[in-house]
Amino acid sequence: MVAFNTGAGAATLQLNIDVGAVSGNSSRVDWSLYLYCYNGRSFNLSANVGWSVNIAGNGYSGAFAYDFRGTSAVLIASGSTWVGHDGNGNATISVSGFKGVDGSSDIADNVTVSASVNLPRIPKPPVTNGAPAVSNLAPTSVKLTWPANTNNNGAAIDQYLLRINKKTPVDGPGYVDYPLGASTLSHTVTGLTPGTQYYAAVYAHNGQGYSPKSADTSFKTLSGAYVRRGSTWKPVEVMVYRSGQWKSAEVLVYRNGAWVPAT
């Protein structure tokens, strides 16, 4: 709860603001308007005194009577209103309270208390993550690395999802998902087919859901051939010279009456 007050004469006018329930992209703002008198005087007034409250453009008004005999606080009025947030879950509202003239004392005549209030942010799913980058490309594996999501929209990142597909867009039929921890920013995918085009994308996740899909990253696994360098066999890509340039060739084997990828 936050409280705003203005003193006048022998009293103080105070507006209390609290945030209650959240529904969708809106918050319930609870308010109460109090009149305080701390100096021991026994003011009381049975006649009606005007008051008004405005919460983010929603107005309330009425009249009240006060009696400070035996108390230092009088509740003028209270209520609740729902306030919408912007697309990022943020909301800043103007609030004010007013007490009119009572005509019989110096208890805060024609006093206004006003303020600007930042409501707690309503978290949203993260923004779109940066796309994965390719390294360590081999015939049947690849390492994919992506940047941390620094705009989590008010809720901590708790997971990354790496998605692989032979088609684009990545989220079309046939994709394979790799759920990964919040601190995992790279993953080596194995079991791929040599000489094959693949596409990859990343999603960030927080308590509100998944981000939109990152841009698709394309890569083609090596063709499945190895050469010996020193004491080590290293993967290489098989190339053919065609139309004045070298192009990748997919290595196939004849199996069960058909040419198929050499896996």
Coordinates of C-alpha atoms in Angstrom, one line a residue:
M1 CA 0.0 0.0 0.0
V2 CA 1.1 3.6 -0.7
A3 CA -0.3 6.6 1.1
F4 CA -0.4 10.3 0.1
N5 CA -1.4 13.1 2.4
T6 CA -1.9 16.8 2.6
G7 CA -2.1 18.7 5.9
A8 CA -4.4 21.8 6.4
G9 CA -5.5 23.5 9.5
A10 CA -5.8 21.0 12.3
A11 CA -6.1 17.9 10.1
T12 CA -4.6 15.8 7.4
L13 CA -6.3 14.4 4.3
Q14 CA -4.9 11.0 3.3
L15 CA -5.5 8.9 0.2
N16 CA -4.4 5.2 0.5
I17 CA -3.8 3.2 -2.7
D18 CA -3.4 -0.6 -2.8
V19 CA -3.3 -3.1 -5.7
G20 CA -5.5 -6.2 -5.3
A21 CA -6.3 -8.9 -7.7
V22 CA -5.0 -9.1 -11.3
S23 CA -7.2 -10.4 -14.2
G24 CA -5.8 -10.6 -17.7
N25 CA -4.0 -7.3 -18.4
S26 CA -5.8 -5.3 -15.6
S27 CA -5.2 -4.7 -11.9
R28 CA -7.8 -3.9 -9.2
V29 CA -6.9 -0.7 -7.5
D30 CA -8.3 -0.4 -3.9
W31 CA -8.5 3.1 -2.5
S32 CA -9.5 4.7 0.8
L33 CA -9.8 8.4 1.7
Y34 CA -9.2 9.3 5.4
L35 CA -9.3 12.5 7.5
Y36 CA -6.9 12.6 10.4
C37 CA -6.8 14.9 13.4
Y38 CA -4.0 14.3 15.9
N39 CA -4.2 17.4 18.2
G40 CA -6.7 16.1 20.7
R41 CA -9.6 18.3 19.6
S42 CA -13.0 16.8 19.8
F43 CA -14.3 18.1 16.5
N44 CA -17.6 16.6 15.3
L45 CA -19.9 17.7 12.5
S46 CA -23.2 16.0 11.6
A47 CA -23.7 18.1 8.5
N48 CA -22.7 16.6 5.2
V49 CA -19.2 17.5 3.9
G50 CA -18.4 17.0 0.2
W51 CA -15.7 14.7 -1.0
S52 CA -14.4 13.2 -4.3
V53 CA -11.8 10.7 -5.4
N54 CA -10.4 10.1 -8.9
I55 CA -8.5 6.9 -9.8
A56 CA -7.1 6.8 -13.3
G57 CA -10.0 8.8 -14.6
N58 CA -12.7 7.0 -12.7
G59 CA -14.5 9.5 -10.5
Y60 CA -16.3 8.9 -7.2
S61 CA -18.0 11.5 -4.9
G62 CA -20.4 12.0 -2.0
A63 CA -20.8 13.6 1.4
F64 CA -19.8 12.5 4.9
A65 CA -20.0 13.6 8.5
Y66 CA -17.1 13.3 11.0
D67 CA -16.7 12.9 14.7
F68 CA -13.2 13.0 16.2
R69 CA -14.4 12.5 19.8
G70 CA -12.5 9.4 20.9
T71 CA -10.6 8.8 17.6
S72 CA -7.9 10.5 15.4
A73 CA -9.0 8.9 12.1
V74 CA -12.2 9.1 10.1
L75 CA -12.8 7.0 7.0
I76 CA -14.4 9.3 4.4
A77 CA -14.9 6.7 1.7
S78 CA -13.4 3.6 0.1
G79 CA -13.8 1.6 -3.0
S80 CA -12.1 -0.3 -5.9
T81 CA -11.7 0.1 -9.6
W82 CA -10.1 -1.9 -12.4
V83 CA -7.2 -0.3 -14.4
G84 CA -5.9 -1.6 -17.7
H85 CA -2.1 -2.0 -18.4
D86 CA -0.3 -1.4 -21.6
G87 CA 0.9 -4.1 -24.0
N88 CA 4.1 -4.6 -21.9
G89 CA 2.1 -5.0 -18.7
N90 CA 3.0 -1.5 -17.3
A91 CA 0.6 1.1 -15.9
T92 CA 1.1 4.5 -14.3
I93 CA -2.0 6.2 -13.0
S94 CA -3.0 9.6 -11.6
V95 CA -5.0 9.5 -8.3
S96 CA -6.5 12.3 -6.2
G97 CA -8.8 12.9 -3.3
F98 CA -10.7 16.1 -2.2
K99 CA -12.5 17.3 0.9
G100 CA -14.8 20.3 0.7
V101 CA -15.6 23.0 3.2
D102 CA -17.3 21.9 6.5
G103 CA -18.0 25.5 7.5
S104 CA -17.6 25.0 11.2
S105 CA -13.9 24.3 11.9
D106 CA -10.4 24.4 10.4
I107 CA -10.5 20.7 9.5
A108 CA -8.8 20.8 6.1
D109 CA -11.3 22.9 4.1
N110 CA -11.1 22.5 0.3
V111 CA -8.0 20.3 0.4
T112 CA -6.8 18.1 -2.4
V113 CA -4.2 15.3 -2.2
S114 CA -2.9 14.0 -5.6
A115 CA -0.1 11.7 -6.9
S116 CA 1.1 9.5 -9.7
V117 CA 1.3 5.8 -9.0
N118 CA 3.3 3.1 -10.8
L119 CA 1.3 -0.1 -10.5
P120 CA 3.1 -3.4 -10.3
R121 CA 3.9 -4.7 -13.7
I122 CA 1.8 -7.6 -15.0
P123 CA 4.3 -10.1 -16.5
K124 CA 4.1 -11.2 -20.1
P125 CA 5.9 -13.9 -22.1
P126 CA 9.4 -13.0 -23.2
V127 CA 10.1 -11.0 -26.3
T128 CA 11.4 -12.8 -29.4
N129 CA 14.8 -14.4 -28.7
G130 CA 17.9 -14.0 -30.9
A131 CA 18.4 -16.7 -33.5
P132 CA 20.8 -19.6 -33.0
A133 CA 24.2 -19.5 -34.6
V134 CA 25.9 -22.5 -36.2
S135 CA 29.3 -24.0 -35.3
N136 CA 31.1 -27.4 -35.2
L137 CA 29.2 -28.6 -38.3
A138 CA 29.7 -32.3 -39.0
P139 CA 27.9 -35.0 -41.0
T140 CA 25.6 -36.0 -38.2
S141 CA 25.8 -33.2 -35.7
V142 CA 25.9 -29.4 -35.2
K143 CA 26.4 -27.0 -32.3
L144 CA 23.8 -24.2 -32.0
T145 CA 24.4 -21.2 -29.8
W146 CA 22.0 -18.3 -29.0
P147 CA 22.0 -15.1 -27.0
A148 CA 20.4 -14.8 -23.5
N149 CA 17.0 -13.2 -23.5
T150 CA 17.4 -9.9 -21.7
N151 CA 13.8 -8.7 -22.1
N152 CA 11.8 -11.2 -20.2
N153 CA 8.8 -8.9 -19.8
G154 CA 8.7 -9.0 -16.0
A155 CA 9.2 -12.7 -15.3
A156 CA 12.5 -14.6 -15.1
I157 CA 13.5 -16.9 -18.0
D158 CA 13.1 -20.5 -16.8
Q159 CA 13.7 -22.4 -20.0
Y160 CA 14.9 -22.3 -23.6
L161 CA 13.4 -24.5 -26.3
L162 CA 15.5 -25.3 -29.3
R163 CA 13.5 -26.5 -32.3
I164 CA 14.9 -28.4 -35.4
N165 CA 13.2 -29.2 -38.6
K166 CA 14.1 -30.2 -42.2
K167 CA 11.5 -27.7 -43.4
T168 CA 10.9 -24.0 -43.0
P169 CA 9.3 -22.5 -41.1
V170 CA 10.7 -24.5 -38.2
D171 CA 7.3 -24.7 -36.4
G172 CA 5.8 -26.6 -39.3
P173 CA 5.1 -30.3 -39.3
G174 CA 7.9 -32.6 -38.5
Y175 CA 9.9 -30.5 -36.0
V176 CA 11.9 -32.0 -33.0
D177 CA 12.1 -30.0 -29.7
Y178 CA 15.0 -29.9 -27.2
P179 CA 13.8 -28.3 -23.9
L180 CA 16.9 -26.8 -22.1
G181 CA 17.6 -25.0 -18.8
A182 CA 17.4 -21.3 -18.2
S183 CA 21.2 -21.0 -18.2
T184 CA 21.8 -23.2 -21.3
L185 CA 22.7 -21.0 -24.3
S186 CA 24.1 -23.7 -26.6
H187 CA 23.3 -27.3 -27.5
T188 CA 24.9 -29.9 -29.7
V189 CA 22.3 -31.8 -31.8
T190 CA 23.3 -35.3 -32.8
G191 CA 21.7 -38.0 -34.9
L192 CA 21.3 -35.8 -38.0
T193 CA 21.4 -37.0 -41.6
P194 CA 24.6 -36.3 -43.6
G195 CA 24.3 -33.8 -46.5
T196 CA 20.9 -32.6 -45.4
Q197 CA 19.4 -29.1 -45.1
Y198 CA 18.1 -28.2 -41.6
Y199 CA 16.5 -25.2 -39.9
A200 CA 16.7 -24.2 -36.3
A201 CA 14.9 -21.7 -34.0
V202 CA 14.8 -20.8 -30.3
Y203 CA 12.0 -19.9 -27.9
A204 CA 12.5 -18.4 -24.5
H205 CA 10.0 -19.3 -21.7
N206 CA 9.0 -17.6 -18.4
G207 CA 6.1 -18.2 -16.0
Q208 CA 3.7 -16.5 -18.5
G209 CA 4.5 -18.7 -21.5
Y210 CA 6.8 -18.9 -24.5
S211 CA 8.2 -16.1 -26.6
P212 CA 7.5 -15.8 -30.3
K213 CA 9.8 -18.0 -32.4
S214 CA 13.2 -16.6 -33.2
A215 CA 14.2 -16.1 -36.8
D216 CA 15.0 -19.4 -38.5
T217 CA 18.7 -20.4 -38.9
S218 CA 19.6 -22.7 -41.8
F219 CA 22.5 -25.1 -42.0
K220 CA 23.4 -28.2 -44.1
T221 CA 25.2 -31.1 -42.5
L222 CA 28.4 -32.3 -44.2
S223 CA 28.2 -35.0 -46.7
G224 CA 29.5 -37.8 -44.6
A225 CA 33.1 -38.2 -45.9
Y226 CA 36.2 -38.2 -43.7
V227 CA 39.9 -37.7 -44.5
R228 CA 42.8 -38.7 -42.3
R229 CA 45.1 -35.8 -41.1
G230 CA 48.0 -37.1 -39.1
S231 CA 46.4 -39.6 -36.7
T232 CA 42.9 -38.0 -36.8
W233 CA 40.0 -38.6 -39.1
K234 CA 38.2 -35.3 -39.8
P235 CA 34.8 -34.8 -41.4
V236 CA 34.8 -33.1 -44.8
E237 CA 32.1 -32.0 -47.3
V238 CA 32.0 -33.7 -50.6
M239 CA 31.8 -31.1 -53.4
V240 CA 31.2 -31.4 -57.2
Y241 CA 32.2 -28.9 -59.8
R242 CA 29.2 -27.8 -61.8
S243 CA 28.5 -24.8 -64.0
G244 CA 31.7 -23.1 -63.0
Q245 CA 31.5 -23.5 -59.3
W246 CA 31.9 -26.1 -56.5
K247 CA 28.6 -27.3 -55.0
S248 CA 27.8 -29.5 -52.1
A249 CA 27.0 -33.1 -52.9
E250 CA 24.9 -35.4 -50.9
V251 CA 26.4 -38.9 -50.4
L252 CA 24.0 -41.7 -51.0
V253 CA 24.2 -45.4 -50.7
Y254 CA 22.2 -48.1 -52.6
R255 CA 20.1 -49.9 -50.1
N256 CA 17.1 -52.2 -50.7
G257 CA 16.7 -51.2 -54.3
A258 CA 16.9 -47.4 -53.7
W259 CA 19.5 -44.7 -53.2
V260 CA 19.2 -43.4 -49.7
P261 CA 21.3 -41.0 -47.5
A262 CA 24.4 -42.6 -46.1
T263 CA 23.5 -42.7 -42.4

